[in-house]
mmCIF file of C-alpha atoms and ligand atoms in Angstrom:
data_model
loop_
_atom_site.group_PDB
_atom_site.id
_atom_site.type_symbol
_atom_site.label_atom_id
_atom_site.label_comp_id
_atom_site.label_asym_id
_atom_site.label_seq_id
_atom_site.Cartn_x
_atom_site.Cartn_y
_atom_site.Cartn_z
ATOM 1 C CA MET U 74 -32.245 1.482 3.351
ATOM 2 C CA LYS U 75 -31.687 -0.890 0.032
ATOM 3 C CA THR U 76 -28.845 -3.124 -0.469
ATOM 4 C CA VAL U 77 -25.538 -1.836 -2.015
ATOM 5 C CA HIS U 78 -24.340 -3.735 -4.969
ATOM 6 C CA ILE U 79 -20.722 -3.918 -5.460
ATOM 7 C CA GLY U 80 -18.580 -5.519 -8.002
ATOM 8 C CA ALA U 81 -14.981 -6.795 -7.258
ATOM 9 C CA ILE U 82 -12.252 -6.859 -9.925
ATOM 10 C CA GLY U 83 -9.459 -8.803 -8.810
ATOM 11 C CA CYS U 84 -10.270 -11.554 -6.327
ATOM 12 C CA GLY U 85 -6.802 -12.887 -4.884
ATOM 13 C CA ASN U 86 -5.546 -12.625 -1.316
ATOM 14 C CA PHE U 87 -6.199 -8.979 -0.442
ATOM 15 C CA GLY U 88 -9.239 -8.770 -2.536
ATOM 16 C CA LEU U 89 -10.917 -11.245 -0.866
ATOM 17 C CA SER U 90 -9.486 -10.505 2.551
ATOM 18 C CA ILE U 91 -10.759 -7.000 2.442
ATOM 19 C CA ILE U 92 -14.105 -7.917 1.024
ATOM 20 C CA ARG U 93 -14.791 -10.575 3.879
ATOM 21 C CA LYS U 94 -14.223 -7.859 6.514
ATOM 22 C CA LEU U 95 -16.474 -5.412 4.624
ATOM 23 C CA LEU U 96 -19.362 -7.775 4.247
ATOM 24 C CA ALA U 97 -19.110 -8.431 7.984
ATOM 25 C CA CYS U 98 -19.713 -4.969 8.697
ATOM 26 C CA ASP U 99 -23.295 -4.613 7.116
ATOM 27 C CA ASN U 100 -25.682 -7.048 5.592
ATOM 28 C CA ARG U 101 -26.972 -4.503 3.214
ATOM 29 C CA LEU U 102 -23.610 -4.602 1.486
ATOM 30 C CA LYS U 103 -23.519 -7.434 -1.300
ATOM 31 C CA VAL U 104 -20.877 -8.336 -3.774
ATOM 32 C CA SER U 105 -23.134 -9.218 -6.538
ATOM 33 C CA ALA U 106 -20.280 -9.579 -9.467
ATOM 34 C CA ILE U 107 -16.832 -10.589 -9.889
ATOM 35 C CA TYR U 108 -14.165 -10.442 -12.538
ATOM 36 C CA ASP U 109 -10.899 -12.220 -12.261
ATOM 37 C CA PRO U 110 -8.808 -13.845 -15.090
ATOM 38 C CA ASP U 111 -7.493 -16.774 -12.944
ATOM 39 C CA PRO U 112 -10.209 -19.546 -12.496
ATOM 40 C CA ARG U 113 -8.571 -20.423 -9.082
ATOM 41 C CA SER U 114 -9.508 -16.812 -7.856
ATOM 42 C CA VAL U 115 -13.084 -17.197 -9.064
ATOM 43 C CA ALA U 116 -13.305 -20.433 -7.416
ATOM 44 C CA ASP U 117 -12.063 -18.809 -4.189
ATOM 45 C CA ALA U 118 -14.643 -15.837 -4.518
ATOM 46 C CA LYS U 119 -17.322 -18.208 -5.440
ATOM 47 C CA ALA U 120 -16.439 -20.203 -2.204
ATOM 48 C CA LEU U 121 -16.895 -17.022 -0.178
ATOM 49 C CA LEU U 122 -19.715 -15.185 -1.917
ATOM 50 C CA GLY U 123 -21.893 -17.999 -3.203
ATOM 51 C CA ALA U 124 -22.018 -20.114 -6.393
ATOM 52 C CA ASP U 125 -24.739 -18.006 -7.808
ATOM 53 C CA ILE U 126 -22.640 -14.838 -8.324
ATOM 54 C CA THR U 127 -22.165 -13.229 -11.304
ATOM 55 C CA VAL U 128 -18.808 -14.020 -13.303
ATOM 56 C CA CYS U 129 -18.018 -11.346 -15.697
ATOM 57 C CA ALA U 130 -16.020 -12.068 -18.668
ATOM 58 C CA ASP U 131 -13.920 -8.992 -18.580
ATOM 59 C CA HIS U 132 -13.746 -5.617 -16.159
ATOM 60 C CA ARG U 133 -15.827 -3.668 -18.733
ATOM 61 C CA GLU U 134 -18.663 -6.079 -18.547
ATOM 62 C CA LEU U 135 -18.611 -5.701 -14.694
ATOM 63 C CA VAL U 136 -18.512 -1.885 -14.576
ATOM 64 C CA ASN U 137 -21.282 -1.571 -16.807
ATOM 65 C CA LEU U 138 -23.813 -3.724 -15.020
ATOM 66 C CA PRO U 139 -26.520 -1.192 -14.169
ATOM 67 C CA HIS U 140 -27.297 -2.457 -10.663
ATOM 68 C CA LEU U 141 -23.764 -1.961 -9.346
ATOM 69 C CA GLN U 142 -23.128 1.351 -7.243
ATOM 70 C CA TRP U 143 -19.664 0.382 -6.085
ATOM 71 C CA VAL U 144 -16.632 -1.143 -7.869
ATOM 72 C CA MET U 145 -13.825 -2.958 -5.647
ATOM 73 C CA ILE U 146 -10.391 -3.145 -7.631
ATOM 74 C CA ALA U 147 -7.763 -5.572 -6.308
ATOM 75 C CA SER U 148 -6.147 -6.409 -9.413
ATOM 76 C CA TRP U 149 -2.570 -6.295 -10.577
ATOM 77 C CA ASN U 150 -1.300 -2.551 -9.932
ATOM 78 C CA CYS U 151 -0.630 -2.639 -13.958
ATOM 79 C CA TYR U 152 -4.530 -2.515 -14.494
ATOM 80 C CA HIS U 153 -5.559 -0.203 -11.958
ATOM 81 C CA ALA U 154 -5.582 2.994 -14.149
ATOM 82 C CA GLU U 155 -7.585 1.198 -16.887
ATOM 83 C CA GLN U 156 -10.263 -0.127 -14.542
ATOM 84 C CA VAL U 157 -10.657 2.653 -12.265
ATOM 85 C CA ILE U 158 -11.314 5.040 -15.213
ATOM 86 C CA ASP U 159 -13.812 2.595 -16.930
ATOM 87 C CA ALA U 160 -15.633 2.403 -13.637
ATOM 88 C CA PHE U 161 -15.891 6.285 -13.293
ATOM 89 C CA GLN U 162 -17.111 6.471 -16.894
ATOM 90 C CA ALA U 163 -19.718 3.735 -15.745
ATOM 91 C CA GLY U 164 -20.816 6.195 -13.445
ATOM 92 C CA LYS U 165 -19.636 3.887 -10.275
ATOM 93 C CA HIS U 166 -18.105 4.621 -7.145
ATOM 94 C CA VAL U 167 -14.527 3.086 -6.672
ATOM 95 C CA PHE U 168 -12.346 1.472 -4.126
ATOM 96 C CA CYS U 169 -9.187 0.709 -5.589
ATOM 97 C CA GLN U 170 -5.882 -0.841 -3.861
ATOM 98 C CA LYS U 171 -2.713 0.915 -3.607
ATOM 99 C CA PRO U 172 -0.656 1.959 -5.494
ATOM 100 C CA LEU U 173 -2.858 4.251 -7.601
ATOM 101 C CA ALA U 174 -1.059 3.877 -10.894
ATOM 102 C CA LEU U 175 2.312 2.939 -12.538
ATOM 103 C CA SER U 176 2.976 6.396 -14.055
ATOM 104 C CA ALA U 177 2.373 10.227 -13.608
ATOM 105 C CA ALA U 178 0.394 10.283 -16.974
ATOM 106 C CA GLU U 179 -1.918 7.379 -15.588
ATOM 107 C CA GLY U 180 -2.541 8.910 -12.256
ATOM 108 C CA LEU U 181 -3.337 12.224 -13.757
ATOM 109 C CA ALA U 182 -5.765 10.707 -16.271
ATOM 110 C CA MET U 183 -7.433 8.927 -13.288
ATOM 111 C CA LYS U 184 -7.668 12.398 -11.495
ATOM 112 C CA GLN U 185 -9.539 13.891 -14.438
ATOM 113 C CA ALA U 186 -11.798 10.842 -14.880
ATOM 114 C CA TRP U 187 -12.563 10.989 -11.055
ATOM 115 C CA GLU U 188 -13.361 14.807 -11.120
ATOM 116 C CA LYS U 189 -15.439 14.464 -14.371
ATOM 117 C CA SER U 190 -17.512 11.551 -12.533
ATOM 118 C CA GLY U 191 -18.476 13.214 -9.383
ATOM 119 C CA LYS U 192 -18.053 9.977 -7.740
ATOM 120 C CA MET U 193 -16.549 8.728 -4.456
ATOM 121 C CA PHE U 194 -12.895 7.235 -4.775
ATOM 122 C CA THR U 195 -11.128 5.488 -1.697
ATOM 123 C CA ILE U 196 -7.529 3.897 -2.102
ATOM 124 C CA GLY U 197 -6.551 1.057 0.144
ATOM 125 C CA PHE U 198 -3.974 2.865 2.185
ATOM 126 C CA THR U 199 -4.644 0.694 4.942
ATOM 127 C CA LEU U 200 -1.934 2.007 7.376
ATOM 128 C CA ARG U 201 -3.703 5.694 7.381
ATOM 129 C CA TYR U 202 -6.744 4.017 9.413
ATOM 130 C CA SER U 203 -4.465 2.108 11.934
ATOM 131 C CA PRO U 204 -4.764 3.460 15.320
ATOM 132 C CA HIS U 205 -1.115 3.540 15.683
ATOM 133 C CA TYR U 206 -0.769 6.192 12.743
ATOM 134 C CA ARG U 207 -3.584 8.110 13.678
ATOM 135 C CA LYS U 208 -1.972 8.629 17.221
ATOM 136 C CA ILE U 209 1.172 9.582 15.587
ATOM 137 C CA LYS U 210 -0.389 12.278 13.397
ATOM 138 C CA GLN U 211 -2.424 13.552 16.188
ATOM 139 C CA VAL U 212 0.503 14.016 18.764
ATOM 140 C CA VAL U 213 2.370 15.751 15.957
ATOM 141 C CA ALA U 214 -0.397 17.872 14.822
ATOM 142 C CA GLU U 215 -1.230 19.187 18.477
ATOM 143 C CA GLY U 216 2.398 20.290 18.428
ATOM 144 C CA ALA U 217 3.669 17.846 21.207
ATOM 145 C CA ILE U 218 7.102 17.707 19.577
ATOM 146 C CA GLY U 219 6.987 21.310 18.081
ATOM 147 C CA GLN U 220 7.765 21.591 14.335
ATOM 148 C CA ILE U 221 9.449 18.548 12.697
ATOM 149 C CA LEU U 222 12.929 19.243 11.693
ATOM 150 C CA SER U 223 14.087 15.881 10.452
ATOM 151 C CA MET U 224 12.953 12.159 10.394
ATOM 152 C CA GLU U 225 13.866 8.654 9.557
ATOM 153 C CA PHE U 226 11.469 5.831 8.476
ATOM 154 C CA ASN U 227 11.735 2.576 7.086
ATOM 155 C CA GLU U 228 9.881 -0.756 5.972
ATOM 156 C CA THR U 229 12.418 -3.665 6.236
ATOM 157 C CA ARG U 230 10.555 -6.893 5.200
ATOM 158 C CA ASP U 231 10.727 -10.260 7.024
ATOM 159 C CA PHE U 232 13.024 -12.390 4.632
ATOM 160 C CA ASN U 233 10.267 -14.942 4.025
ATOM 161 C CA HIS U 234 8.106 -12.166 3.114
ATOM 162 C CA GLY U 235 11.056 -10.847 0.805
ATOM 163 C CA GLY U 236 11.269 -14.147 -0.891
ATOM 164 C CA TYR U 237 7.347 -13.820 -1.824
ATOM 165 C CA ILE U 238 7.728 -10.318 -3.239
ATOM 166 C CA MET U 239 10.710 -11.810 -5.212
ATOM 167 C CA GLY U 240 8.722 -14.865 -6.431
ATOM 168 C CA ASN U 241 5.375 -13.390 -7.339
ATOM 169 C CA TRP U 242 3.862 -11.099 -10.052
ATOM 170 C CA ARG U 243 5.513 -8.025 -7.940
ATOM 171 C CA ARG U 244 8.822 -8.750 -8.925
ATOM 172 C CA LEU U 245 8.508 -7.410 -12.571
ATOM 173 C CA ARG U 246 7.932 -3.614 -12.860
ATOM 174 C CA LYS U 247 5.528 -4.211 -15.734
ATOM 175 C CA ASN U 248 3.097 -5.897 -13.536
ATOM 176 C CA ALA U 249 3.615 -3.702 -10.360
ATOM 177 C CA GLY U 250 5.750 -0.922 -10.942
ATOM 178 C CA THR U 251 9.024 -0.524 -8.666
ATOM 179 C CA HIS U 252 9.372 -1.987 -5.217
ATOM 180 C CA LEU U 253 9.263 1.270 -3.820
ATOM 181 C CA LEU U 254 5.996 2.083 -5.381
ATOM 182 C CA GLU U 255 4.275 -1.221 -4.666
ATOM 183 C CA LYS U 256 5.111 -1.960 -1.123
ATOM 184 C CA CYS U 257 6.549 1.417 0.282
ATOM 185 C CA CYS U 258 4.101 3.891 -1.294
ATOM 186 C CA HIS U 259 2.078 3.035 2.026
ATOM 187 C CA ASP U 260 5.254 4.720 4.018
ATOM 188 C CA ILE U 261 5.591 7.417 1.639
ATOM 189 C CA ASP U 262 1.957 8.437 2.037
ATOM 190 C CA LEU U 263 2.314 8.032 5.753
ATOM 191 C CA VAL U 264 4.984 10.812 5.825
ATOM 192 C CA ASN U 265 3.595 13.018 3.410
ATOM 193 C CA TRP U 266 0.572 13.057 5.722
ATOM 194 C CA ILE U 267 2.379 13.589 9.043
ATOM 195 C CA VAL U 268 4.763 15.774 7.518
ATOM 196 C CA GLY U 269 2.059 17.906 6.036
ATOM 197 C CA ALA U 270 3.806 19.019 2.673
ATOM 198 C CA ARG U 271 4.998 17.783 -0.473
ATOM 199 C CA ALA U 272 8.585 16.625 -1.198
ATOM 200 C CA ARG U 273 10.403 19.077 -3.265
ATOM 201 C CA ARG U 274 13.657 16.981 -3.989
ATOM 202 C CA VAL U 275 14.706 13.792 -3.546
ATOM 203 C CA ALA U 276 17.782 11.326 -4.197
ATOM 204 C CA SER U 277 18.036 7.538 -4.041
ATOM 205 C CA PHE U 278 20.409 4.485 -4.069
ATOM 206 C CA GLY U 279 19.644 0.805 -4.407
ATOM 207 C CA GLY U 280 19.675 -2.388 -6.148
ATOM 208 C CA LEU U 281 19.153 -6.130 -6.434
ATOM 209 C CA ASP U 282 21.647 -7.541 -4.588
ATOM 210 C CA PHE U 283 20.562 -10.799 -2.515
ATOM 211 C CA PHE U 284 17.884 -12.373 -4.367
ATOM 212 C CA LEU U 285 20.187 -13.751 -6.934
ATOM 213 C CA PRO U 286 20.937 -17.224 -8.285
ATOM 214 C CA GLU U 287 24.077 -17.205 -6.143
ATOM 215 C CA ASN U 288 22.154 -17.244 -3.029
ATOM 216 C CA GLU U 289 19.625 -20.035 -3.922
ATOM 217 C CA HIS U 290 21.461 -22.217 -1.419
ATOM 218 C CA ARG U 291 20.158 -19.887 1.682
ATOM 219 C CA ILE U 292 16.923 -21.986 0.984
ATOM 220 C CA ASN U 293 18.495 -25.119 2.072
ATOM 221 C CA GLU U 294 20.963 -23.819 4.627
ATOM 222 C CA ILE U 295 18.092 -22.292 6.878
ATOM 223 C CA PRO U 296 16.087 -24.974 8.851
ATOM 224 C CA PRO U 297 12.447 -25.425 7.783
ATOM 225 C CA ARG U 298 9.633 -24.010 9.839
ATOM 226 C CA SER U 299 8.116 -26.363 12.440
ATOM 227 C CA ASP U 300 5.218 -27.079 9.973
ATOM 228 C CA GLY U 301 7.755 -27.886 7.137
ATOM 229 C CA LYS U 302 7.742 -24.777 5.037
ATOM 230 C CA ARG U 303 10.989 -23.760 3.780
ATOM 231 C CA ALA U 304 12.792 -20.001 4.030
ATOM 232 C CA TYR U 305 12.002 -17.850 1.345
ATOM 233 C CA CYS U 306 9.882 -19.983 -0.484
ATOM 234 C CA THR U 307 6.367 -19.791 1.059
ATOM 235 C CA ARG U 308 4.458 -17.445 3.321
ATOM 236 C CA SER U 309 1.695 -18.677 5.772
ATOM 237 C CA GLY U 310 -1.995 -17.881 4.697
ATOM 238 C CA LEU U 311 -1.294 -17.507 1.125
ATOM 239 C CA ARG U 312 -2.972 -19.683 -1.400
ATOM 240 C CA ARG U 313 -0.768 -19.106 -4.651
ATOM 241 C CA SER U 314 2.637 -20.881 -4.937
ATOM 242 C CA VAL U 315 5.273 -18.698 -6.160
ATOM 243 C CA GLU U 316 8.396 -18.986 -8.324
ATOM 244 C CA ASN U 317 11.868 -19.513 -6.863
ATOM 245 C CA PRO U 318 12.627 -15.994 -5.672
ATOM 246 C CA PHE U 319 16.420 -16.312 -6.244
ATOM 247 C CA THR U 320 16.418 -17.421 -9.840
ATOM 248 C CA ALA U 321 13.104 -16.012 -11.148
ATOM 249 C CA GLU U 322 13.603 -12.899 -13.660
ATOM 250 C CA LYS U 323 13.053 -9.709 -11.879
ATOM 251 C CA ASP U 324 13.731 -5.958 -12.198
ATOM 252 C CA ILE U 325 13.194 -4.605 -8.787
ATOM 253 C CA THR U 326 15.245 -3.423 -5.981
ATOM 254 C CA ASP U 327 15.630 -5.591 -2.736
ATOM 255 C CA ASN U 328 17.534 -2.949 -0.656
ATOM 256 C CA GLN U 329 17.081 0.920 -1.474
ATOM 257 C CA VAL U 330 17.589 4.245 0.587
ATOM 258 C CA ALA U 331 16.243 7.449 -0.133
ATOM 259 C CA LEU U 332 16.471 10.954 0.869
ATOM 260 C CA LEU U 333 13.556 13.440 0.691
ATOM 261 C CA GLU U 334 13.195 17.103 1.440
ATOM 262 C CA TYR U 335 9.658 18.431 1.984
ATOM 263 C CA ASP U 336 8.445 21.939 0.932
ATOM 264 C CA ASN U 337 8.117 22.952 4.456
ATOM 265 C CA GLY U 338 11.886 22.144 4.944
ATOM 266 C CA VAL U 339 11.393 18.885 6.820
ATOM 267 C CA ARG U 340 14.283 16.249 5.808
ATOM 268 C CA ALA U 341 13.564 12.651 5.733
ATOM 269 C CA THR U 342 15.661 9.574 5.183
ATOM 270 C CA PHE U 343 13.789 6.337 4.153
ATOM 271 C CA HIS U 344 15.450 2.494 3.913
ATOM 272 C CA THR U 345 13.669 -0.367 2.729
ATOM 273 C CA ASN U 346 15.207 -4.251 2.634
ATOM 274 C CA CYS U 347 13.498 -7.399 1.576
ATOM 275 C CA ASN U 348 15.822 -9.557 3.693
ATOM 276 C CA ALA U 349 15.279 -8.723 7.234
ATOM 277 C CA ALA U 350 16.088 -10.870 10.409
ATOM 278 C CA ILE U 351 14.555 -8.238 12.416
ATOM 279 C CA PRO U 352 11.530 -6.570 10.199
ATOM 280 C CA GLU U 353 10.840 -3.027 11.022
ATOM 281 C CA ARG U 354 8.161 -0.274 10.156
ATOM 282 C CA ARG U 355 9.648 2.293 12.117
ATOM 283 C CA MET U 356 9.769 6.163 12.331
ATOM 284 C CA TYR U 357 11.806 8.517 14.379
ATOM 285 C CA ILE U 358 10.563 12.179 14.172
ATOM 286 C CA LEU U 359 12.801 14.914 15.525
ATOM 287 C CA GLY U 360 11.006 18.356 16.487
ATOM 288 C CA THR U 361 12.044 21.768 18.053
ATOM 289 C CA LEU U 362 10.276 20.630 21.262
ATOM 290 C CA GLY U 363 10.914 16.816 21.419
ATOM 291 C CA ALA U 364 11.101 13.415 19.664
ATOM 292 C CA LEU U 365 8.596 10.659 18.837
ATOM 293 C CA ARG U 366 9.900 7.247 18.098
ATOM 294 C CA ALA U 367 7.409 4.462 16.666
ATOM 295 C CA ASP U 368 7.551 0.898 15.423
ATOM 296 C CA VAL U 369 3.809 -0.097 13.863
ATOM 297 C CA LEU U 370 5.167 -4.049 14.133
ATOM 298 C CA THR U 371 5.661 -3.907 17.867
ATOM 299 C CA GLY U 372 2.905 -1.470 18.263
ATOM 300 C CA THR U 373 5.299 1.115 20.264
ATOM 301 C CA ILE U 374 5.300 4.740 20.326
ATOM 302 C CA GLU U 375 7.320 6.697 22.483
ATOM 303 C CA MET U 376 7.777 10.357 22.997
ATOM 304 C CA LYS U 377 9.831 12.733 24.814
ATOM 305 C CA ARG U 378 9.954 16.472 25.340
ATOM 306 C CA ILE U 379 13.449 18.502 25.198
ATOM 307 C CA GLY U 380 14.468 18.987 28.825
ATOM 308 C CA PHE U 381 16.788 17.872 31.633
ATOM 309 C CA ASP U 382 14.358 16.244 33.693
ATOM 310 C CA ALA U 383 11.702 15.164 30.506
ATOM 311 C CA GLU U 384 10.731 11.633 30.864
ATOM 312 C CA LEU U 385 10.051 8.941 27.920
ATOM 313 C CA GLU U 386 6.080 8.659 27.481
ATOM 314 C CA CYS U 387 4.578 5.676 26.224
ATOM 315 C CA LEU U 388 1.851 6.360 23.876
ATOM 316 C CA SER U 389 1.328 3.127 22.345
ATOM 317 C CA THR U 390 -2.080 2.061 20.986
ATOM 318 C CA GLU U 391 -3.792 -0.972 20.254
ATOM 319 C CA GLY U 392 -2.710 -0.541 16.573
ATOM 320 C CA LYS U 393 0.080 -3.449 16.038
ATOM 321 C CA GLY U 394 1.381 -5.653 13.518
ATOM 322 C CA GLY U 395 1.586 -5.863 9.755
ATOM 323 C CA HIS U 396 -1.201 -3.238 8.952
ATOM 324 C CA GLY U 397 -1.593 -1.871 12.626
ATOM 325 C CA GLY U 398 -5.375 -2.808 12.811
ATOM 326 C CA GLY U 399 -5.912 -0.376 9.618
ATOM 327 C CA ASP U 400 -7.985 -3.061 7.718
ATOM 328 C CA GLN U 401 -10.825 -3.263 10.142
ATOM 329 C CA VAL U 402 -11.235 0.475 10.310
ATOM 330 C CA LEU U 403 -10.627 1.011 6.531
ATOM 331 C CA THR U 404 -13.491 -1.394 5.786
ATOM 332 C CA ALA U 405 -15.670 0.283 8.752
ATOM 333 C CA GLU U 406 -15.181 3.423 7.016
ATOM 334 C CA LEU U 407 -15.690 2.074 3.487
ATOM 335 C CA ALA U 408 -18.957 0.553 4.520
ATOM 336 C CA ASP U 409 -20.231 3.945 6.019
ATOM 337 C CA SER U 410 -19.094 5.575 2.564
ATOM 338 C CA MET U 411 -21.064 2.980 0.774
ATOM 339 C CA LEU U 412 -24.175 3.068 2.944
ATOM 340 C CA ARG U 413 -24.393 6.611 4.164
ATOM 341 C CA HIS U 414 -22.194 8.656 1.377
ATOM 342 C CA THR U 415 -19.722 9.778 4.040
ATOM 343 C CA PRO U 416 -16.690 11.218 2.111
ATOM 344 C CA PRO U 417 -13.735 8.863 2.213
ATOM 345 C CA SER U 418 -10.851 10.079 4.321
ATOM 346 C CA VAL U 419 -8.034 9.048 1.950
ATOM 347 C CA GLY U 420 -8.667 9.301 -1.533
ATOM 348 C CA LEU U 421 -7.252 9.867 -5.133
ATOM 349 C CA VAL U 422 -5.348 12.991 -4.257
ATOM 350 C CA GLU U 423 -3.193 11.361 -1.506
ATOM 351 C CA GLY U 424 -2.835 8.378 -3.716
ATOM 352 C CA LEU U 425 -1.519 10.432 -6.525
ATOM 353 C CA GLU U 426 0.880 12.598 -4.224
ATOM 354 C CA ALA U 427 2.095 9.182 -2.813
ATOM 355 C CA ALA U 428 2.520 7.440 -6.192
ATOM 356 C CA ILE U 429 4.462 10.768 -7.683
ATOM 357 C CA THR U 430 6.798 10.973 -4.805
ATOM 358 C CA CYS U 431 7.581 7.335 -5.478
ATOM 359 C CA PHE U 432 7.963 8.045 -9.183
ATOM 360 C CA ALA U 433 10.566 11.051 -8.437
ATOM 361 C CA VAL U 434 12.528 8.590 -5.886
ATOM 362 C CA ASP U 435 12.989 5.937 -8.413
ATOM 363 C CA GLU U 436 13.728 8.588 -11.291
ATOM 364 C CA ALA U 437 16.545 9.643 -8.950
ATOM 365 C CA LEU U 438 17.632 6.197 -8.416
ATOM 366 C CA ASP U 439 17.678 5.233 -12.241
ATOM 367 C CA THR U 440 19.229 8.678 -13.421
ATOM 368 C CA GLY U 441 21.768 8.976 -10.385
ATOM 369 C CA THR U 442 20.627 12.595 -9.952
ATOM 370 C CA VAL U 443 18.837 14.622 -7.560
ATOM 371 C CA VAL U 444 15.225 15.033 -8.780
ATOM 372 C CA ASP U 445 13.527 18.496 -8.350
ATOM 373 C CA LEU U 446 9.654 17.459 -7.811
ATOM 374 C CA SER U 447 8.439 20.924 -9.282
ATOM 375 C CA PRO U 448 7.613 19.708 -12.971
ATOM 376 C CA TYR U 449 5.634 16.838 -11.436
ATOM 377 C CA TRP U 450 3.505 19.156 -9.117
ATOM 378 C CA GLU U 451 3.119 21.442 -11.639
ATOM 379 C CA ALA U 452 1.617 18.848 -13.984
ATOM 380 C CA PHE U 453 -0.805 18.056 -10.882
HETATM 381 N N1 NAD L 546 -3.598 -2.210 0.979
HETATM 382 C C1 NAD L 546 -2.786 -3.151 1.405
HETATM 383 O O1 NAD L 546 -2.245 -3.031 2.176
HETATM 384 C C2 NAD L 546 -2.511 -4.163 0.209
HETATM 385 C C3 NAD L 546 -1.858 -5.444 0.865
HETATM 386 C C4 NAD L 546 -1.899 -6.283 -0.206
HETATM 387 C C5 NAD L 546 -2.011 -6.152 -1.674
HETATM 388 N N2 NAD L 546 -2.412 -4.911 -1.804
HETATM 389 C C6 NAD L 546 -2.893 -4.746 -3.436
HETATM 390 O O2 NAD L 546 -3.898 -5.224 -3.779
HETATM 391 C C7 NAD L 546 -3.784 -5.957 -5.195
HETATM 392 C C8 NAD L 546 -3.763 -7.277 -5.180
HETATM 393 O O3 NAD L 546 -2.664 -7.920 -4.322
HETATM 394 P P1 NAD L 546 -3.095 -9.247 -3.832
HETATM 395 O O4 NAD L 546 -1.758 -9.357 -2.896
HETATM 396 O O5 NAD L 546 -4.384 -9.687 -3.403
HETATM 397 O O6 NAD L 546 -2.499 -10.164 -4.895
HETATM 398 P P2 NAD L 546 -2.579 -11.605 -5.590
HETATM 399 O O7 NAD L 546 -1.844 -12.153 -6.434
HETATM 400 O O8 NAD L 546 -3.366 -12.553 -4.370
HETATM 401 O O9 NAD L 546 -4.319 -11.158 -6.157
HETATM 402 C C9 NAD L 546 -4.045 -10.529 -7.484
HETATM 403 C C10 NAD L 546 -5.393 -10.990 -8.193
HETATM 404 O O10 NAD L 546 -5.631 -10.140 -9.413
HETATM 405 C C11 NAD L 546 -5.972 -10.980 -10.293
HETATM 406 N N3 NAD L 546 -5.819 -10.145 -11.739
HETATM 407 C C12 NAD L 546 -4.668 -10.275 -12.513
HETATM 408 N N4 NAD L 546 -4.969 -9.800 -13.499
HETATM 409 C C13 NAD L 546 -6.107 -8.929 -13.516
HETATM 410 C C14 NAD L 546 -6.932 -8.334 -14.399
HETATM 411 N N5 NAD L 546 -6.504 -7.653 -15.658
HETATM 412 N N6 NAD L 546 -8.025 -7.777 -14.077
HETATM 413 C C15 NAD L 546 -8.592 -8.497 -12.858
HETATM 414 N N7 NAD L 546 -8.058 -9.135 -11.984
HETATM 415 C C16 NAD L 546 -6.813 -9.550 -12.379
HETATM 416 C C17 NAD L 546 -5.215 -12.161 -10.324
HETATM 417 O O11 NAD L 546 -5.832 -13.127 -10.966
HETATM 418 C C18 NAD L 546 -5.301 -12.562 -8.816
HETATM 419 O O12 NAD L 546 -6.430 -13.256 -8.595
HETATM 420 C C19 NAD L 546 -2.396 -5.228 -5.615
HETATM 421 O O13 NAD L 546 -2.685 -3.845 -6.214
HETATM 422 C C20 NAD L 546 -1.730 -5.092 -4.328
HETATM 423 O O14 NAD L 546 -0.648 -3.936 -4.236
HETATM 424 C C21 NAD L 546 -2.673 -4.015 -1.008
#
């Protein structure tokens, strides 16, 4: 089989991390061209991919290179819609990082361009590929806890990761969308998938209450890490320095709660916070026949059936930590789509459903109302 030529748009931390794992899957996969406006990212990409790689002047030049079959997009979220649509119009298959888009109108335009192109689309919902969440989905789908009645889920970020979010491009809605969209669209997607329905109405409260200039003193109050790194200002493994997370201008929330009611009657609560001493990505699902409790950061999955003598069963998988091992599975399946045209398991429809749910939750937050999602789903 011939080489599959790939073009990469956006060569920052996660873009290159996924490319590194993808290329390790099969030596017939080759990233032949890149575009990134930041020369530091171009230099990093050349160091990984070789100095002779084609460096394009803009994303349009890249998507129109005739020898490319696939385009991988890991730019800032505000560029996803235009870059994905241009790639489809140039006849390319597309892998794009989450979130899909910054508005429902953008997402719907992407859906139209995808349908018209007849090409494949995969979204970087890496947690969907984690053995941890695949196990939860399987246990629920097999009926082990009966019908889901209600559930809680959360994504509370380690304080230092919170500082990273509040100091880089993600802190501004014009670049990334809201915090819920940028970071928690993963969690919303997982619950859409596990519940197996669309949200019908939502409510939310939230705000920016900690990453403010008056709390900057916390940087100096917390003893530095053993390697000298200061709290809130750095995150290991990242190549880019970021602004001071307390004084930088920003318009996203650092804590938010939401209520969701799904079409099949399931009710859920969600909680996110960017200053967690005990980070969690936890689910607690109550069904007619039992309950399931899980946290991907510790890798724990526990299940118990209703009954006086029932015992807590441990169903934990090897999926554990930040993405629960999802990145490796995602890249292996992406390689399979690229080499053997296997249809992606998570695509544009799921990306749009998650994004729309986030838009509605943030509309509820911004307007202080309960938002009915029917107009969104009718447009869909
Ligand atoms: N799936 C996941 O779990 C996951 C994890 C992290 C990041 N992401 C997503 O990946 C994307 C990149 O995030 P990151 O953490 O790598 O950020 P990053 O800041 O490390 O890298 C972003 C890169 O995009 C480049 N860029 C900016 N404008 C661009 C444009 N117009 N065209 C092309 N490139 C452009 C920047 O120069 C930078 O090199 C985001 O959409 C983010 O949400 C997904």
